[in-house]
Structure formats: structure tokens, C-alpha cells
Amino acid sequence: MVIPRPAMLESVDSAPFTLAPDARISVAGAGASSVAELLRAELASDCSRSLTVVHEPPAFGDIAIVIADDEAPDGHDAEGYTLEVAAEGVRIGAATTAGAFWGVQTLRQLVPAECGSDPLTIGAVRIVDHPRYAYRGAMLDVARHFFSPDAVKRFIDAIVLLKVNHLHLHLTDDQGWRIHIDSWPNLTAHGGSTGSDGSDGGFYTQDEFRDLVAYAAERHVTVVPELDMPGHTNAALASYPELNADGVSPALYTGSKVGFSTLLSGDATTARFVDDVVREVAALTPGPYLHIGGDECQSTDPADFLRFIADAAATVARHGKIPAGWHEMGKSGDLPDGTVGQYWDFLTPRGSAADETLSFVRQGGSVIMSPADVAYLDIVYEEGDRLGQDWADGPTTLRQSYEWDPARVVPGLTEAHILGVEAPLWTETVETVSDIEEMVFPRLAAVAEIGWSPAPSDTDAVETARDFDDFAERVAHLAEHWEAAGTNFRRVPEVRWRERVSS
Ligand code: IFG
């Protein structure tokens, strides 16, 4: 009962493992102790059990974490792992700390949710597991409604249980600029002072952002910062008159319209602005990607858009990062080699979305799949919901979030050019951590499984290749862990929730 479904899991017909009070976590190999420390902390908080970490071979009943070159499944050194549970003990093997960490997430799901009392037993099992895609992302829009560093850390804690390894932070939009920029301080002083519906606003200081990035990295999550441009820029335009064509700043915006703002193209002050903000955010980002948006630029002259995107993407590359952007950026044929496109149209592409997406591949890049009608977590679950929007071809049920495949959306987009998947949560209607979790869980579990588990057989229809009933059973099991952790989730009707969580 694990999500994402492991590549290979077999129950072993032998005595279960029992976690004794004096059990230890035995570590061997570079980085194993850092992973063990995270497991120790989880067992302490989830099960109020205190295990010690020892640098010696495991004794009977210990948990062992072993990191060595030959420990990962063949061909899956980056994030693969093996996990064996037997009466003698638990053993996680991996070639990297990331692989070992994903093994720990699986172990956490094998531990009964009610693990505070003895005996704590886990059935004997053997797992050999590794991800389909390297990029398994969740996006949090902190621009519409701002969320504190602690809320973002809580989000990171919740997504790693699903082996999600990228956090895309949508830092800027019409309603708010959320990352302090030393060279343009009014972006946050003024542009960060409010949010959607006149909400309080807020922003991350650069130290707070560094701390978030470090927190994510410890948990093998790469942060992908997004500075959306040239559209979705009212907060910047409101903060600096010189960024506006007529030298006059618009008012701060707290509504929910899109497509009405744009930065200037071919303007020296704007070019300096873009270079400064990209430079400062690149310096805060150990990850390889810097996302510059490019979506919904309905107020940008088409020729100006192409010029702006070419210049801005080149600026990102010049500051040592791989540019990323929404699929509209593919209108440009002048992108740096390797630029990553993020597809957000529907399972059936509309208009020029497919061609714009393939443009990234033609320019040596790859694609992250986020089809809005199945992977957008801000879309309502059901008609009439308080939370969410309903522009993406109707509500999105858990089954719809699960029954699709990234390699079957854009004709001509092959598996080799798909970097992975991402589920965005836009926050126009989302104001609290509880709201975030209701929209994200359980549908993120579906997208996380699509990103990690083996591809469906390409002969079957996706609906048959993906066993939703089996997935729903595993969601019901995982929900016991969400319940125990206090993580909110939507009790969708498609799942037979266990009695303890069905309230
Ligand atoms: N589209 C906009 C977002 C947000 C979203 C809400 C993209 C790339 C609709 N752009 O999705 O800013 O408003 O579902």
C-alpha cells in the first residue's frame, strides 16, 4: 500500500518485522546519516519513538540505510532504491542520498499510521523502485495569496511523502511581488504589500528564501523560482513608474483578472530591471532552473513579446540558469538551448499550444506536463465548490487527475523529451494552509504517481492501463497517515475512506 506505486513490490511469506523499543538506525555510506536523521525525526514525531543512529553494522531488529555505488537498481542510480522488510530488520539500499530518502518515504507509508503503540509490525516485503521521470513537481502560487515560510515548509513536508522532488514557487504576479530584490526594494515594499481580495500580502526576505531553499534541498526538493514576465506584472509596474510606457504607475491590483499587464520590450530601464531581478534570484537558487513565465501576455504586442522573451531567456542563461517558461514562450524560435517548456493546455491541445510546446524540443529543450484539465489543483473538485476555479473544462475529479499519461497529450512529443510532470496550485481562491491541503490532497497523489511509477503499457487505453480502483484503495490507506499528521485532504466520493478518517 504505497503511493506512488513502486516499480516492483512483492510480499514475502515470512515473519513480519517488529520495531522494538531498542531498535537503532544503522548507517553506512556517504550521506546515510543525514537520511537517517530525517527518518529518526519522522519516527519521533509520527510514532513518538526515539531511535538512535549508529555507524555500525545492523543488529537483529535494526533499520539499516546503506548508500553505495552498487546498491541502486541497475540504471537507476540517481533516485532508485531497494527496500527489504524482514523479521531480521529493515534495509534500504541506494546509490545516492536522494534514493535512500525516497526509500524512507516508502518505509514511512509501510509503518502503520497508528504507530505510537507496541507492537509496531510491518509485513515482510521486498521493493525495488525507481522513478519514471526526473522532474516530479508541485507549484505553489504565493503571489495571489502570500504564504509564510513555515507554510511553505509544511507544504514541502507533505509533498516529499509522495516523492515529489521539485517545488515551483510562483513568486510574482499582478497581485504581488514576493521575493525581496536589493536593487529594486519597492517591488516588495509596495508591490508585496497586498494580495488577491486585498489580503495582507507579504514577502520573503532573501535570508528567508535561502532558508526555504536549504530546507527543501535537505529533503531532496529542488526549488524552481518563477518571476512571471512580461505579463502578470502589475505589482512591478505599480512599484516603479519608470517601468511604465507613460511613466505612470498603475494602482496595486487585488482582483482575479489576467492578461492586462505587460513590461516594455526594447526599453533600457526594463532590460536593467530584468537583469537585476534575474541576477539576484539566480544567486539565491542552487537549482538549475529559473522560470520566467511568459503566460497570458494578451497586452503585449506579438513582436514585442518575441523580443522580450528572447532577451529575458538569454538573460537567465547568462546568469547560469536553464530558462523555463509556460508553453506560450515556445512562440519564440530564439530560446537558449535546453530551455524547458511547461505545457498547461488541455489533454486535447487547443490552438497553437501543441506547436508552441514542440518548439522547446526543436530548440534542444524538454517539457514539463501540467495539463490544466487534469493537473491544475486549483480547479474545483465539484460544481459549486467554495474553493477553486472552474475554467478548465469542468470540475477535476480524483479519477480525472489519475487517468491520463504525459506521453499521450501532445502529438509528436515523445517520452525522451518529457522532463516530467507538475501539479500547480494557483491561489486566487486559496487563503489558508487548510485550503491548500484540501485542494492538493488527494489529487497530487495521482500526479505524483504518474510522475514516478512505470509508464502504462502503450497498447492499453489509459483508463484500463491505470487501475484507479487499486489507486483509490492506496489513497484510503495513505489518508490514515494524512489524518495522523494533521494534513487536510478532500474526502472525495470516489474513495472508500477508512472509518477513522471518513468524518
Ligand atoms: N492561468 C494563469 C494563472 C492562474 C490560473 C488559474 C497559467 C500558466 C489560470 N496562467 O495557468 O496565473 O490564474 O487556474
Short mmCIF file of C-alpha atoms and ligand atoms in Angstrom, two decimals:
data_model
loop_
_atom_site.label_atom_id
_atom_site.label_comp_id
_atom_site.label_asym_id
_atom_site.label_seq_id
_atom_site.Cartn_x
_atom_site.Cartn_y
_atom_site.Cartn_z
CA MET A 1 0.00 0.00 0.00
CA VAL A 2 2.36 2.70 -1.25
CA ILE A 3 1.89 5.85 -3.36
CA PRO A 4 3.49 6.26 -5.83
CA ARG A 5 3.12 2.57 -6.70
CA PRO A 6 6.66 1.09 -6.63
CA ALA A 7 8.15 -0.37 -9.78
CA MET A 8 8.39 -3.76 -8.05
CA LEU A 9 6.83 -4.75 -4.73
CA GLU A 10 6.45 -8.33 -3.58
CA SER A 11 5.17 -9.52 -0.25
CA VAL A 12 7.43 -12.14 1.28
CA ASP A 13 5.92 -15.10 3.02
CA SER A 14 7.89 -14.85 6.24
CA ALA A 15 7.60 -13.35 9.69
CA PRO A 16 6.96 -9.61 9.88
CA PHE A 17 9.35 -7.00 11.19
CA THR A 18 8.67 -5.67 14.66
CA LEU A 19 10.13 -2.32 15.65
CA ALA A 20 11.44 -2.94 19.13
CA PRO A 21 11.89 -0.05 21.57
CA ASP A 22 15.66 -0.53 21.45
CA ALA A 23 15.86 -0.68 17.66
CA ARG A 24 18.52 1.51 16.05
CA ILE A 25 19.11 3.02 12.65
CA SER A 26 22.36 1.62 11.30
CA VAL A 27 24.03 3.72 8.61
CA ALA A 28 26.78 3.07 6.09
CA GLY A 29 27.98 5.21 3.19
CA ALA A 30 28.25 8.89 2.40
CA GLY A 31 25.17 10.83 3.41
CA ALA A 32 23.39 7.90 5.02
CA SER A 33 23.43 9.60 8.40
CA SER A 34 21.65 12.70 7.03
CA VAL A 35 18.87 10.50 5.68
CA ALA A 36 18.77 8.51 8.91
CA GLU A 37 18.38 11.73 10.88
CA LEU A 38 15.27 12.64 8.85
CA LEU A 39 13.85 9.13 9.44
CA ARG A 40 14.66 9.36 13.13
CA ALA A 41 12.86 12.69 13.35
CA GLU A 42 9.82 11.33 11.47
CA LEU A 43 9.56 8.27 13.75
CA ALA A 44 9.88 10.55 16.74
CA SER A 45 7.11 12.88 15.57
CA ASP A 46 4.87 10.30 13.82
CA CYS A 47 5.26 7.46 16.34
CA SER A 48 6.87 9.17 19.38
CA ARG A 49 9.68 6.62 19.22
CA SER A 50 13.26 7.62 19.77
CA LEU A 51 15.74 5.60 17.76
CA THR A 52 19.46 6.23 17.82
CA VAL A 53 21.58 6.39 14.70
CA VAL A 54 24.65 4.15 14.83
CA HIS A 55 27.61 3.91 12.46
CA GLU A 56 27.99 0.15 12.75
CA PRO A 57 26.56 -2.92 11.01
CA PRO A 58 22.90 -3.59 11.87
CA ALA A 59 21.94 -5.93 14.66
CA PHE A 60 18.76 -8.06 14.66
CA GLY A 61 15.74 -5.76 14.54
CA ASP A 62 17.59 -2.67 13.32
CA ILE A 63 16.75 -0.42 10.37
CA ALA A 64 19.74 -0.17 8.02
CA ILE A 65 20.38 2.57 5.46
CA VAL A 66 23.22 1.71 3.09
CA ILE A 67 24.46 4.09 0.39
CA ALA A 68 26.96 2.65 -2.07
CA ASP A 69 27.51 2.66 -5.81
CA ASP A 70 26.24 -0.89 -6.26
CA GLU A 71 23.13 -0.52 -4.10
CA ALA A 72 20.71 1.08 -6.57
CA PRO A 73 18.61 -0.85 -9.08
CA ASP A 74 20.51 -1.18 -12.38
CA GLY A 75 20.36 2.00 -14.43
CA HIS A 76 18.66 3.99 -11.68
CA ASP A 77 21.49 5.40 -9.62
CA ALA A 78 20.04 8.92 -9.35
CA GLU A 79 16.93 8.18 -7.28
CA GLY A 80 16.44 4.40 -7.26
CA TYR A 81 16.41 2.33 -4.06
CA THR A 82 15.73 -1.11 -2.69
CA LEU A 83 13.76 -1.74 0.50
CA GLU A 84 13.59 -5.08 2.29
CA VAL A 85 11.48 -5.71 5.35
CA ALA A 86 12.02 -8.97 7.25
CA ALA A 87 11.96 -10.20 10.84
CA GLU A 88 15.73 -9.65 10.98
CA GLY A 89 15.35 -6.00 10.13
CA VAL A 90 14.64 -3.31 7.54
CA ARG A 91 17.23 -2.47 4.87
CA ILE A 92 17.22 0.48 2.46
CA GLY A 93 19.88 0.43 -0.24
CA ALA A 94 20.63 3.26 -2.70
CA ALA A 95 23.47 4.83 -4.63
CA THR A 96 22.55 8.37 -3.53
CA THR A 97 21.08 10.15 -0.53
CA ALA A 98 18.08 11.02 -2.70
CA GLY A 99 17.41 7.37 -3.44
CA ALA A 100 17.75 6.49 0.22
CA PHE A 101 15.42 9.36 1.13
CA TRP A 102 12.74 8.07 -1.25
CA GLY A 103 13.18 4.65 0.32
CA VAL A 104 12.49 6.27 3.68
CA GLN A 105 9.27 7.80 2.32
CA THR A 106 8.13 4.35 1.27
CA LEU A 107 9.04 2.96 4.69
CA ARG A 108 7.00 5.72 6.32
CA GLN A 109 3.95 4.55 4.38
CA LEU A 110 4.56 0.91 5.39
CA VAL A 111 4.65 1.89 9.05
CA PRO A 112 1.06 1.76 10.36
CA ALA A 113 -0.40 5.25 10.73
CA GLU A 114 -1.18 4.40 14.36
CA CYS A 115 2.44 3.70 15.25
CA GLY A 116 2.63 5.15 18.72
CA SER A 117 1.80 1.86 20.46
CA ASP A 118 3.55 -1.51 20.53
CA PRO A 119 3.80 -3.80 18.79
CA LEU A 120 4.68 -1.87 15.66
CA THR A 121 4.91 -4.50 12.94
CA ILE A 122 5.47 -4.28 9.20
CA GLY A 123 4.74 -7.22 6.89
CA ALA A 124 7.73 -8.76 5.15
CA VAL A 125 8.19 -7.20 1.72
CA ARG A 126 10.78 -6.64 -0.95
CA ILE A 127 10.72 -3.48 -3.06
CA VAL A 128 12.89 -2.42 -5.98
CA ASP A 129 11.86 1.07 -7.04
CA HIS A 130 12.89 3.97 -9.24
CA PRO A 131 11.20 6.96 -10.92
CA ARG A 132 9.92 7.26 -14.48
CA TYR A 133 10.61 11.00 -14.66
CA ALA A 134 13.34 13.07 -13.01
CA TYR A 135 11.01 16.06 -12.57
CA ARG A 136 8.00 15.49 -10.31
CA GLY A 137 6.75 18.91 -9.31
CA ALA A 138 4.19 20.79 -7.32
CA MET A 139 3.69 24.52 -7.76
CA LEU A 140 2.57 26.90 -5.04
CA ASP A 141 1.36 30.33 -6.15
CA VAL A 142 2.46 32.63 -3.31
CA ALA A 143 1.70 35.77 -5.36
CA ARG A 144 -2.10 35.81 -5.31
CA HIS A 145 -2.22 34.91 -1.64
CA PHE A 146 1.06 35.06 0.27
CA PHE A 147 2.03 32.08 2.44
CA SER A 148 4.62 32.25 5.21
CA PRO A 149 7.93 30.39 5.16
CA ASP A 150 6.52 27.95 7.71
CA ALA A 151 3.52 27.25 5.46
CA VAL A 152 5.88 26.53 2.56
CA LYS A 153 7.96 24.19 4.77
CA ARG A 154 4.77 22.37 5.77
CA PHE A 155 3.95 22.03 2.06
CA ILE A 156 7.43 20.58 1.42
CA ASP A 157 6.99 18.08 4.27
CA ALA A 158 3.72 16.90 2.75
CA ILE A 159 4.86 16.59 -0.88
CA VAL A 160 8.02 14.55 -0.16
CA LEU A 161 5.88 11.73 1.26
CA LEU A 162 4.72 11.38 -2.37
CA LYS A 163 8.33 11.56 -3.70
CA VAL A 164 7.64 14.95 -5.33
CA ASN A 165 11.11 16.45 -5.84
CA HIS A 166 10.55 19.93 -7.34
CA LEU A 167 8.80 22.90 -5.74
CA HIS A 168 7.92 25.59 -8.28
CA LEU A 169 7.28 28.84 -6.39
CA HIS A 170 5.22 31.34 -8.38
CA LEU A 171 6.78 34.39 -6.71
CA THR A 172 5.42 37.30 -8.74
CA ASP A 173 2.17 38.24 -10.42
CA ASP A 174 -0.26 41.11 -10.84
CA GLN A 175 -1.38 40.88 -7.22
CA GLY A 176 2.01 40.68 -5.52
CA TRP A 177 5.82 40.55 -5.69
CA ARG A 178 7.02 38.13 -3.00
CA ILE A 179 10.83 37.99 -3.12
CA HIS A 180 12.90 40.95 -1.87
CA ILE A 181 15.20 42.38 -4.54
CA ASP A 182 18.02 44.52 -3.08
CA SER A 183 18.38 46.65 -6.21
CA TRP A 184 14.61 47.27 -6.56
CA PRO A 185 13.33 47.36 -2.96
CA ASN A 186 9.94 48.86 -3.75
CA LEU A 187 8.92 45.65 -5.50
CA THR A 188 8.21 44.16 -2.08
CA ALA A 189 7.78 47.33 -0.03
CA HIS A 190 4.93 48.41 -2.30
CA GLY A 191 4.35 45.55 -4.74
CA GLY A 192 4.33 42.98 -1.93
CA SER A 193 2.02 44.90 0.37
CA THR A 194 -1.26 43.31 -0.64
CA GLY A 195 -2.72 40.30 -2.49
CA SER A 196 -5.89 38.87 -4.03
CA ASP A 197 -9.09 40.17 -2.39
CA GLY A 198 -6.99 42.82 -0.58
CA SER A 199 -5.30 40.13 1.52
CA ASP A 200 -2.42 41.09 3.77
CA GLY A 201 0.38 40.47 1.30
CA GLY A 202 3.92 39.77 2.45
CA PHE A 203 7.20 38.66 1.00
CA TYR A 204 10.32 36.56 1.63
CA THR A 205 13.49 38.34 2.60
CA GLN A 206 16.49 36.91 0.81
CA ASP A 207 17.57 35.18 4.01
CA GLU A 208 14.13 33.62 4.40
CA PHE A 209 14.28 32.45 0.79
CA ARG A 210 17.77 30.97 1.31
CA ASP A 211 16.42 29.15 4.35
CA LEU A 212 13.47 27.77 2.36
CA VAL A 213 15.76 26.60 -0.44
CA ALA A 214 18.03 24.89 2.09
CA TYR A 215 15.08 23.24 3.85
CA ALA A 216 13.87 21.93 0.51
CA ALA A 217 17.33 20.72 -0.51
CA GLU A 218 17.75 18.73 2.74
CA ARG A 219 14.62 16.88 1.65
CA HIS A 220 15.81 16.42 -1.92
CA VAL A 221 13.42 19.01 -3.31
CA THR A 222 14.74 21.45 -5.91
CA VAL A 223 13.14 24.91 -5.78
CA VAL A 224 12.18 26.41 -9.15
CA PRO A 225 11.56 30.16 -8.68
CA GLU A 226 9.25 31.89 -11.14
CA LEU A 227 9.42 35.59 -11.98
CA ASP A 228 6.47 35.84 -14.38
CA MET A 229 7.07 38.20 -17.31
CA PRO A 230 6.33 40.19 -19.44
CA GLY A 231 2.66 39.64 -18.49
CA HIS A 232 1.33 39.18 -14.94
CA THR A 233 3.46 42.16 -13.86
CA ASN A 234 1.11 44.73 -12.35
CA ALA A 235 2.85 44.51 -8.93
CA ALA A 236 6.18 45.52 -10.55
CA LEU A 237 4.58 48.22 -12.71
CA ALA A 238 2.79 49.60 -9.63
CA SER A 239 6.11 49.76 -7.77
CA TYR A 240 8.21 51.67 -10.31
CA PRO A 241 6.74 54.36 -12.61
CA GLU A 242 9.79 54.12 -14.86
CA LEU A 243 8.76 50.61 -15.89
CA ASN A 244 5.59 52.00 -17.46
CA ALA A 245 5.33 53.36 -21.01
CA ASP A 246 3.80 56.63 -19.83
CA GLY A 247 5.94 56.89 -16.69
CA VAL A 248 2.86 56.49 -14.51
CA SER A 249 2.39 53.53 -12.18
CA PRO A 250 -0.95 51.73 -12.08
CA ALA A 251 -2.66 51.10 -8.75
CA LEU A 252 -1.99 47.87 -6.89
CA TYR A 253 -4.33 45.13 -8.14
CA THR A 254 -6.31 42.77 -5.91
CA GLY A 255 -8.75 41.26 -8.39
CA SER A 256 -8.61 37.99 -10.31
CA LYS A 257 -8.40 39.08 -13.94
CA VAL A 258 -5.39 38.08 -16.04
CA GLY A 259 -3.74 39.37 -19.23
CA PHE A 260 -3.98 43.12 -18.64
CA SER A 261 -0.39 43.98 -17.73
CA THR A 262 2.92 43.93 -19.59
CA LEU A 263 6.51 45.05 -19.23
CA LEU A 264 8.07 47.01 -22.07
CA SER A 265 10.26 45.47 -24.76
CA GLY A 266 13.40 47.13 -26.06
CA ASP A 267 13.40 49.54 -23.14
CA ALA A 268 16.75 50.09 -21.37
CA THR A 269 15.27 50.59 -17.90
CA THR A 270 13.14 47.44 -18.20
CA ALA A 271 16.13 45.48 -19.51
CA ARG A 272 18.15 46.60 -16.49
CA PHE A 273 15.22 45.64 -14.24
CA VAL A 274 15.02 42.16 -15.77
CA ASP A 275 18.78 41.67 -15.50
CA ASP A 276 18.80 42.77 -11.85
CA VAL A 277 15.88 40.61 -10.69
CA VAL A 278 17.11 37.56 -12.62
CA ARG A 279 20.65 38.06 -11.29
CA GLU A 280 19.52 38.33 -7.68
CA VAL A 281 17.12 35.36 -7.82
CA ALA A 282 19.64 33.21 -9.73
CA ALA A 283 22.15 33.88 -6.95
CA LEU A 284 19.58 32.59 -4.43
CA THR A 285 18.86 29.43 -6.44
CA PRO A 286 21.17 26.38 -6.27
CA GLY A 287 18.74 24.53 -8.59
CA PRO A 288 19.27 24.53 -12.36
CA TYR A 289 16.02 26.24 -13.42
CA LEU A 290 14.73 29.80 -13.36
CA HIS A 291 11.15 30.12 -14.64
CA ILE A 292 10.20 33.40 -16.36
CA GLY A 293 6.54 32.66 -17.03
CA GLY A 294 5.54 34.10 -20.41
CA ASP A 295 1.88 33.17 -19.98
CA GLU A 296 -1.23 35.12 -20.98
CA CYS A 297 0.59 38.12 -22.44
CA GLN A 298 -2.59 39.45 -24.00
CA SER A 299 -1.46 43.08 -23.59
CA THR A 300 1.96 42.56 -25.16
CA ASP A 301 2.36 43.30 -28.86
CA PRO A 302 3.26 39.95 -30.51
CA ALA A 303 6.55 41.25 -31.93
CA ASP A 304 7.39 42.85 -28.58
CA PHE A 305 6.62 39.54 -26.87
CA LEU A 306 9.09 37.65 -29.05
CA ARG A 307 11.75 40.28 -28.46
CA PHE A 308 11.12 40.34 -24.71
CA ILE A 309 11.19 36.56 -24.32
CA ALA A 310 14.39 36.18 -26.36
CA ASP A 311 16.10 38.87 -24.26
CA ALA A 312 14.81 37.60 -20.91
CA ALA A 313 15.62 33.95 -21.63
CA ALA A 314 19.11 34.96 -22.74
CA THR A 315 19.48 36.92 -19.50
CA VAL A 316 18.58 33.81 -17.47
CA ALA A 317 21.15 31.74 -19.37
CA ARG A 318 23.75 34.48 -18.91
CA HIS A 319 23.22 34.21 -15.15
CA GLY A 320 23.91 30.48 -15.30
CA LYS A 321 20.41 29.04 -15.13
CA ILE A 322 18.29 26.99 -17.53
CA PRO A 323 15.30 29.13 -18.54
CA ALA A 324 11.84 27.66 -18.05
CA GLY A 325 8.51 29.07 -19.12
CA TRP A 326 4.87 28.29 -19.87
CA HIS A 327 4.26 26.84 -23.31
CA GLU A 328 3.44 30.25 -24.89
CA MET A 329 7.16 31.03 -24.69
CA GLY A 330 7.53 28.47 -27.46
CA LYS A 331 6.30 31.16 -29.85
CA SER A 332 9.91 32.27 -29.78
CA GLY A 333 12.38 30.44 -32.01
CA ASP A 334 15.20 32.25 -30.25
CA LEU A 335 15.42 30.41 -26.92
CA PRO A 336 18.68 29.29 -25.30
CA ASP A 337 19.50 25.65 -25.92
CA GLY A 338 17.77 23.43 -23.34
CA THR A 339 15.04 25.88 -22.34
CA VAL A 340 12.23 23.98 -20.58
CA GLY A 341 8.61 24.48 -21.62
CA GLN A 342 5.68 23.85 -19.30
CA TYR A 343 2.51 22.68 -21.07
CA TRP A 344 -0.68 23.89 -19.42
CA ASP A 345 -3.32 23.49 -22.08
CA PHE A 346 -5.80 20.56 -22.00
CA LEU A 347 -5.39 16.80 -22.55
CA THR A 348 -6.60 17.62 -26.07
CA PRO A 349 -4.37 20.54 -27.10
CA ARG A 350 -6.15 23.63 -28.34
CA GLY A 351 -5.00 26.27 -30.84
CA SER A 352 -1.22 26.64 -31.08
CA ALA A 353 -0.44 25.03 -27.70
CA ALA A 354 0.93 21.78 -29.17
CA ASP A 355 3.17 23.53 -31.67
CA GLU A 356 4.45 26.01 -29.07
CA THR A 357 5.27 23.05 -26.81
CA LEU A 358 7.14 21.18 -29.54
CA SER A 359 9.09 24.39 -30.23
CA PHE A 360 11.06 23.79 -27.00
CA VAL A 361 12.04 20.32 -28.24
CA ARG A 362 13.05 21.74 -31.61
CA GLN A 363 15.35 24.13 -29.71
CA GLY A 364 17.05 21.37 -27.74
CA GLY A 365 14.83 21.64 -24.72
CA SER A 366 12.35 19.45 -22.86
CA VAL A 367 8.82 19.72 -21.49
CA ILE A 368 7.08 19.57 -18.13
CA MET A 369 3.48 18.42 -18.47
CA SER A 370 0.78 20.24 -16.47
CA PRO A 371 -2.44 19.80 -18.46
CA ALA A 372 -4.85 22.19 -16.76
CA ASP A 373 -7.94 19.98 -17.09
CA VAL A 374 -6.33 17.17 -15.03
CA ALA A 375 -3.26 18.55 -13.20
CA TYR A 376 -4.34 22.01 -12.03
CA LEU A 377 -5.02 21.63 -8.32
CA ASP A 378 -6.94 24.91 -8.08
CA ILE A 379 -9.75 23.59 -10.26
CA VAL A 380 -12.90 22.73 -8.32
CA TYR A 381 -13.49 19.10 -7.35
CA GLU A 382 -17.23 19.55 -7.88
CA GLU A 383 -19.53 22.18 -9.35
CA GLY A 384 -20.33 24.87 -6.83
CA ASP A 385 -17.32 24.29 -4.57
CA ARG A 386 -16.32 27.26 -2.39
CA LEU A 387 -12.64 26.72 -3.26
CA GLY A 388 -11.22 26.74 -6.75
CA GLN A 389 -11.91 27.90 -10.24
CA ASP A 390 -13.82 26.09 -12.96
CA TRP A 391 -12.44 27.34 -16.28
CA ALA A 392 -10.66 24.10 -17.23
CA ASP A 393 -13.38 22.10 -18.95
CA GLY A 394 -15.37 21.49 -15.77
CA PRO A 395 -14.50 20.09 -12.32
CA THR A 396 -11.48 17.79 -11.88
CA THR A 397 -12.21 14.58 -10.02
CA LEU A 398 -9.55 12.35 -8.49
CA ARG A 399 -10.13 9.83 -11.27
CA GLN A 400 -9.53 12.51 -13.91
CA SER A 401 -6.30 13.51 -12.13
CA TYR A 402 -5.18 9.89 -12.41
CA GLU A 403 -6.39 8.57 -15.76
CA TRP A 404 -4.03 10.34 -18.16
CA ASP A 405 -0.49 9.97 -19.41
CA PRO A 406 2.05 12.71 -20.17
CA ALA A 407 3.28 10.92 -23.29
CA ARG A 408 -0.23 10.82 -24.78
CA VAL A 409 -1.13 14.52 -24.78
CA VAL A 410 0.92 16.42 -27.35
CA PRO A 411 1.19 14.55 -30.65
CA GLY A 412 4.86 14.18 -31.53
CA LEU A 413 6.08 14.84 -28.00
CA THR A 414 7.99 11.68 -27.13
CA GLU A 415 8.85 10.28 -23.71
CA ALA A 416 12.51 11.21 -24.22
CA HIS A 417 11.60 14.91 -24.35
CA ILE A 418 9.33 14.90 -21.32
CA LEU A 419 11.26 16.07 -18.26
CA GLY A 420 8.32 15.19 -16.02
CA VAL A 421 5.04 16.41 -14.60
CA GLU A 422 3.91 19.18 -12.28
CA ALA A 423 0.67 19.96 -10.48
CA PRO A 424 0.20 23.73 -9.98
CA LEU A 425 -1.88 25.23 -7.19
CA TRP A 426 -2.95 28.74 -8.10
CA THR A 427 -4.24 30.66 -5.10
CA GLU A 428 -6.75 33.25 -6.24
CA THR A 429 -9.36 31.47 -4.13
CA VAL A 430 -6.99 29.71 -1.69
CA GLU A 431 -6.22 31.64 1.51
CA THR A 432 -5.19 29.21 4.25
CA VAL A 433 -2.96 26.18 4.76
CA SER A 434 -6.09 24.10 5.24
CA ASP A 435 -7.41 25.35 1.88
CA ILE A 436 -4.06 24.49 0.24
CA GLU A 437 -4.17 20.94 1.60
CA GLU A 438 -7.82 20.40 0.64
CA MET A 439 -7.04 21.31 -2.98
CA VAL A 440 -3.71 19.45 -3.14
CA PHE A 441 -4.64 16.17 -1.43
CA PRO A 442 -5.52 13.65 -2.73
CA ARG A 443 -5.18 14.85 -6.33
CA LEU A 444 -1.41 15.49 -6.03
CA ALA A 445 -1.07 11.80 -5.16
CA ALA A 446 -2.43 11.00 -8.63
CA VAL A 447 0.01 13.30 -10.43
CA ALA A 448 2.88 12.12 -8.22
CA GLU A 449 2.15 8.50 -9.17
CA ILE A 450 2.04 9.43 -12.86
CA GLY A 451 5.42 11.11 -12.44
CA TRP A 452 7.10 8.26 -10.54
CA SER A 453 5.52 4.88 -11.39
CA PRO A 454 6.24 2.88 -14.56
CA ALA A 455 4.51 4.05 -17.74
CA PRO A 456 1.25 2.32 -18.60
CA SER A 457 1.54 -0.25 -21.36
CA ASP A 458 1.17 1.70 -24.56
CA THR A 459 -1.20 -0.85 -26.04
CA ASP A 460 -3.92 -0.24 -23.45
CA ALA A 461 -6.18 2.76 -23.17
CA VAL A 462 -5.04 4.89 -20.23
CA GLU A 463 -8.31 4.21 -18.40
CA THR A 464 -7.59 0.49 -18.37
CA ALA A 465 -3.82 0.73 -18.05
CA ARG A 466 -4.15 2.72 -14.84
CA ASP A 467 -6.02 0.77 -12.18
CA PHE A 468 -7.96 3.57 -10.48
CA ASP A 469 -9.69 1.21 -8.01
CA ASP A 470 -6.31 -0.03 -6.78
CA PHE A 471 -5.06 3.57 -6.58
CA ALA A 472 -8.17 4.63 -4.62
CA GLU A 473 -7.55 1.83 -2.11
CA ARG A 474 -3.99 3.08 -1.65
CA VAL A 475 -5.27 6.64 -1.20
CA ALA A 476 -7.56 5.42 1.58
CA HIS A 477 -4.51 3.87 3.25
CA LEU A 478 -2.34 6.95 2.80
CA ALA A 479 -5.13 9.14 4.18
CA GLU A 480 -4.59 7.47 7.55
CA HIS A 481 -1.11 9.00 7.52
CA TRP A 482 -2.51 12.40 6.46
CA GLU A 483 -5.04 12.13 9.28
CA ALA A 484 -2.32 11.23 11.79
CA ALA A 485 -0.12 14.09 10.56
CA GLY A 486 -2.96 16.60 10.62
CA THR A 487 -2.72 17.16 6.87
CA ASN A 488 -6.09 18.22 5.47
CA PHE A 489 -7.45 16.48 2.39
CA ARG A 490 -10.68 16.32 0.43
CA ARG A 491 -12.78 13.26 1.20
CA VAL A 492 -13.73 12.70 -2.44
CA PRO A 493 -16.64 10.30 -3.02
CA GLU A 494 -14.54 8.04 -5.27
CA VAL A 495 -12.55 6.69 -2.30
CA ARG A 496 -13.78 4.29 0.40
CA TRP A 497 -12.24 6.20 3.31
CA ARG A 498 -11.30 4.14 6.37
CA GLU A 499 -13.67 4.61 9.29
CA ARG A 500 -11.15 6.66 11.23
CA VAL A 501 -10.79 9.29 8.53
CA SER A 502 -14.22 9.33 6.99
CA SER A 503 -15.60 12.07 9.22
N1 IFG B 1 -3.99 30.70 -15.78
C1 IFG B 1 -2.89 31.56 -15.32
C2 IFG B 1 -2.59 31.55 -13.83
C3 IFG B 1 -3.84 31.34 -12.98
C4 IFG B 1 -4.59 30.10 -13.48
C5 IFG B 1 -5.72 29.75 -12.53
C6 IFG B 1 -1.32 29.83 -16.07
C7 IFG B 1 0.02 29.50 -16.66
C8 IFG B 1 -5.07 30.37 -14.87
N2 IFG B 1 -1.65 31.14 -16.01
O1 IFG B 1 -2.02 28.94 -15.63
O2 IFG B 1 -1.96 32.76 -13.44
O3 IFG B 1 -4.65 32.48 -12.97
O4 IFG B 1 -6.22 28.46 -12.79
#
